[in-house]
């Protein structure tokens, strides 16, 4: 079986490597029942088999649900993945505390994020859910201050070069861009030490929810980054500027202009928050019975 990579995943889409260990299989049918697209069925001998590999979205639910680890999927054997019961999880209160204590960071420390920690976090994003498990996401990362400096410079250049007929840039963009060029406050990128741009290629067959996929991946990055001591802030400004200057990201980051994307600023926080915000009263919850 050819090794599956991000580049060849489309080419190999219909060729699923699904193996069952007949010694271990309990013939319980859990894998068949949990298959969302009814790809699997039980053979006459009670063993699961791929009846419709072309419909398989490689979600690995069959692999994950098997109570005895009888399934190997795309070359990964159950023994290589620890059982869920052996893993540590934060309890409900810890998760609540985390959600309430996470803050948008707008003042970042000078120091860069440890590249090994960043790499670990980015690799974990392969686990972020995507519609139909399409996983056509690209994580373009400016990992340190030197890289962000280059990005900021290219951004300012693209803003300055932009011409839209006789139309001037709007004030909300022109004024802070001029200030930034003069070494003033960076309201676009908050002087972060890193920038992550998550994009999804909606032209890839099988991609059904590119915008949602991008947003969820950013949200998961926020979760993982904060758990690893890295502060974050969503960079809505980049989106606004891209709307104004359609060629911006193509010029600055080589990301095609129609590509759905979002950006997150990150770095070590220079601010320590003493307590969580309390916004419970603002949640608009509507129960229908
Ligand atoms: C989609 C999105 C875009 C955002 N864009 C920016 C931005 O461009 N600049 C900024 O300083 N904060 C930005 N924020 C941060 C919000 O202002 C912040 O999440 C909100 O005020 C709540 O504060 P908290 O994140 O500390 O709970 C953005 C947040 C989201 C969810």
XYZ file of C-alpha atoms and ligand atoms in Angstrom:
320
model
C 0.000 0.000 0.000
C 1.416 3.352 -1.047
C 1.988 5.700 1.887
C -0.789 8.263 2.092
C 0.307 11.882 2.260
C -1.541 15.181 2.058
C -0.590 15.463 -1.626
C -1.715 12.018 -2.796
C -4.809 11.655 -0.605
C -7.159 12.482 -3.486
C -5.474 10.053 -5.883
C -5.702 7.318 -3.229
C -9.191 8.232 -2.076
C -10.941 5.121 -3.361
C -8.221 2.748 -2.354
C -8.863 1.939 1.266
C -6.486 -0.253 3.233
C -8.875 -2.035 5.627
C -7.715 -5.238 7.309
C -9.359 -7.372 9.979
C -7.489 -9.778 12.233
C -9.668 -12.920 12.114
C -8.105 -14.202 15.356
C -9.243 -11.127 17.271
C -12.550 -10.233 15.582
C -15.579 -10.913 17.842
C -18.057 -10.737 14.930
C -19.974 -8.224 17.039
C -20.832 -5.969 14.085
C -20.131 -2.741 16.016
C -17.944 -1.466 13.169
C -20.657 -2.152 10.604
C -23.338 -0.414 12.673
C -21.167 2.659 13.374
C -20.258 3.209 9.713
C -22.034 6.435 8.670
C -22.127 5.628 4.942
C -22.790 1.882 5.236
C -19.452 1.099 3.649
C -19.003 -2.096 5.675
C -21.040 -5.260 5.828
C -20.588 -8.612 7.565
C -19.444 -11.513 5.392
C -20.969 -14.980 5.607
C -18.237 -15.860 8.096
C -19.308 -12.914 10.318
C -16.251 -10.799 9.528
C -16.596 -7.154 8.466
C -15.560 -6.329 4.905
C -15.504 -3.228 2.721
C -18.583 -3.593 0.552
C -18.403 -0.031 -0.813
C -14.845 1.328 -0.510
C -15.703 4.165 -2.897
C -18.045 5.598 -0.250
C -15.516 5.393 2.593
C -14.598 8.826 4.022
C -11.748 7.392 6.106
C -13.196 8.634 9.377
C -11.740 5.523 11.070
C -14.839 5.014 13.218
C -14.566 1.268 12.482
C -10.986 1.308 13.767
C -11.927 3.384 16.822
C -15.069 1.478 17.840
C -13.619 -2.068 17.669
C -13.443 -3.200 21.334
C -10.615 -5.686 20.714
C -8.448 -3.766 18.237
C -9.019 -6.224 15.394
C -8.973 -3.585 12.633
C -5.970 -2.048 10.884
C -6.754 1.023 8.788
C -4.507 2.640 6.185
C -1.568 0.719 7.587
C -2.172 1.739 11.210
C -2.643 -1.167 13.622
C -4.746 -0.875 16.785
C -1.686 -1.661 18.948
C -0.136 1.602 17.749
C -2.951 3.690 19.264
C -3.504 3.622 23.043
C -6.981 2.624 24.246
C -9.157 5.584 25.268
C -9.557 4.086 28.761
C -5.805 4.475 29.333
C -5.763 8.189 28.447
C -5.995 11.153 30.829
C -8.769 13.668 30.238
C -9.551 16.984 31.894
C -12.752 16.735 33.898
C -15.865 18.813 33.135
C -14.901 21.522 35.626
C -11.404 21.835 34.180
C -12.793 22.189 30.651
C -15.268 24.841 31.879
C -12.446 26.706 33.633
C -10.369 26.618 30.488
C -13.167 27.937 28.263
C -13.936 30.742 30.700
C -10.304 31.709 31.321
C -9.105 31.781 27.718
C -8.595 35.380 26.653
C -7.747 37.052 23.378
C -4.154 38.160 23.734
C -3.279 41.544 22.273
C 0.071 42.091 23.951
C 2.715 39.520 23.195
C 6.080 38.948 24.833
C 9.283 39.460 22.840
C 10.241 35.794 22.971
C 9.304 33.416 20.134
C 7.272 30.266 20.674
C 9.324 27.076 21.046
C 9.319 25.593 17.490
C 9.000 22.020 18.817
C 5.886 22.912 20.830
C 4.403 24.761 17.857
C 5.118 21.832 15.559
C 3.467 19.412 18.000
C 0.351 21.623 18.138
C 0.159 22.010 14.342
C 0.501 18.258 13.802
C -2.347 17.633 16.251
C -4.587 19.688 13.964
C -4.827 16.653 11.681
C -7.451 15.571 14.239
C -9.676 18.576 13.727
C -13.053 17.543 12.261
C -13.850 18.480 8.647
C -17.054 17.977 6.647
C -17.071 14.437 5.142
C -13.591 14.096 6.649
C -12.257 15.936 3.571
C -9.195 17.303 5.430
C -8.185 19.646 2.617
C -6.786 22.191 5.047
C -3.474 23.987 4.732
C -1.786 25.504 7.777
C 0.444 28.353 6.612
C 2.490 29.349 9.608
C 4.745 32.323 10.280
C 6.374 30.784 13.351
C 8.543 33.563 14.785
C 9.153 37.315 14.900
C 11.510 37.284 11.905
C 8.884 35.531 9.749
C 6.090 37.821 10.994
C 8.262 40.835 10.167
C 8.524 39.632 6.566
C 4.776 38.960 6.449
C 3.968 42.418 7.861
C 6.270 44.084 5.350
C 4.676 42.213 2.425
C 1.223 43.066 3.812
C 2.019 46.785 3.992
C 3.525 46.716 0.503
C 0.393 45.040 -0.913
C -1.820 47.611 0.833
C 0.290 50.475 -0.515
C 0.358 49.042 -4.049
C -3.367 48.380 -4.180
C -5.204 50.487 -6.696
C -8.925 50.223 -7.168
C -9.471 52.725 -9.981
C -9.888 56.145 -8.486
C -11.276 54.724 -5.241
C -9.175 55.446 -2.171
C -8.564 52.946 0.596
C -11.130 53.288 3.376
C -10.003 55.289 6.413
C -10.197 52.288 8.773
C -7.464 50.670 6.672
C -5.421 53.617 5.404
C -4.868 55.353 8.753
C -3.610 52.336 10.764
C -1.516 51.193 7.765
C 0.217 54.569 7.584
C 0.759 54.536 11.368
C 2.220 51.034 11.185
C 4.525 52.014 8.318
C 5.845 54.813 10.531
C 6.579 52.310 13.306
C 3.369 53.025 15.248
C 0.871 50.637 16.828
C 0.158 47.379 14.990
C -3.602 46.970 15.301
C -3.626 44.416 12.467
C -1.283 41.809 13.921
C -0.926 43.065 17.509
C 2.825 42.637 17.322
C 2.335 38.869 17.668
C 5.363 36.617 17.407
C 3.512 34.189 15.123
C 0.652 34.049 12.630
C -1.243 30.965 11.514
C -3.373 31.138 8.365
C -5.710 28.187 7.967
C -7.113 27.727 4.470
C -9.220 25.113 2.750
C -9.210 24.289 -0.922
C -12.844 24.290 -2.015
C -11.874 23.061 -5.478
C -10.768 19.689 -4.069
C -13.428 17.033 -4.780
C -15.192 15.981 -1.593
C -14.800 19.335 0.184
C -18.310 20.332 1.239
C -17.793 22.746 4.145
C -14.544 24.690 3.584
C -15.460 27.748 5.670
C -16.659 25.720 8.618
C -13.590 23.465 8.391
C -11.311 26.505 8.591
C -13.141 28.029 11.561
C -13.168 24.772 13.508
C -9.443 24.237 12.860
C -8.695 27.767 14.111
C -10.782 27.145 17.188
C -8.986 23.875 17.871
C -5.651 25.614 17.357
C -6.688 28.155 19.985
C -7.562 25.346 22.387
C -4.341 23.439 21.822
C -2.128 26.530 21.753
C -3.477 27.809 25.063
C -3.106 24.368 26.633
C 0.568 24.560 25.615
C 1.158 28.043 27.075
C 0.745 29.926 23.781
C -1.591 32.934 23.716
C -3.810 33.585 20.688
C -6.037 36.201 19.074
C -8.275 35.787 16.033
C -7.138 38.103 13.267
C -10.414 39.396 11.856
C -8.564 42.377 10.429
C -6.785 40.242 7.840
C -10.161 39.051 6.596
C -11.479 42.619 6.358
C -8.397 43.773 4.470
C -8.610 40.772 2.125
C -12.243 41.699 1.370
C -11.019 45.173 0.425
C -7.919 43.996 -1.472
C -8.712 40.676 -3.210
C -5.127 40.117 -4.394
C -3.689 40.566 -0.874
C -3.151 36.993 0.317
C -2.106 35.806 -3.123
C 0.692 38.388 -3.094
C 1.647 38.023 0.551
C 1.259 34.308 1.258
C 0.649 32.601 -2.104
C -2.913 31.699 -1.067
C -5.350 31.855 -4.014
C -7.805 34.733 -3.782
C -11.000 32.680 -3.636
C -9.670 30.304 -0.976
C -11.601 30.294 2.307
C -9.226 31.179 5.144
C -8.926 32.612 8.627
C -5.902 33.731 10.602
C -4.912 33.453 14.249
C -2.191 35.514 15.905
C -0.141 33.735 18.507
C 2.793 34.097 20.879
C 3.714 34.120 24.545
C 1.310 36.406 26.368
C 2.672 39.566 27.977
C -0.522 39.916 30.013
C -1.638 37.731 32.905
C -5.374 37.705 33.577
C -6.224 37.442 37.275
C -9.703 35.972 36.789
C -12.071 34.655 34.147
C -14.653 36.859 32.437
C -18.209 35.939 33.475
C -20.597 36.155 30.550
C -23.116 33.473 31.479
C -25.963 35.992 31.512
C -25.363 36.927 27.869
C -25.874 33.472 26.357
C -29.132 33.512 24.414
C -30.432 30.015 25.084
C -33.758 29.078 23.543
C -35.206 25.711 24.568
C -38.063 24.462 22.403
C -40.294 21.700 23.749
C -13.802 35.729 14.317
C -13.087 36.652 15.273
C -12.321 37.703 14.792
C -11.619 38.535 15.664
N -10.812 39.509 15.178
C -10.057 40.244 16.022
C -9.121 41.216 15.515
O -8.956 41.398 14.316
N -8.401 41.925 16.417
C -8.543 41.761 17.763
O -7.851 42.440 18.532
N -9.424 40.856 18.273
C -10.170 40.090 17.445
N -11.037 39.138 17.932
C -11.148 38.934 19.388
C -12.539 39.344 19.967
O -12.628 40.740 20.052
C -12.648 38.669 21.332
O -12.750 37.268 21.140
C -13.837 39.135 22.151
O -13.715 40.492 22.471
C -13.980 38.355 23.443
O -12.803 38.420 24.232
P -12.029 37.108 24.678
O -11.586 36.387 23.435
O -10.883 37.564 25.520
O -13.011 36.260 25.461
C -11.750 38.329 17.082
C -12.528 37.265 17.550
C -13.175 36.429 16.669
C -13.967 35.265 17.234
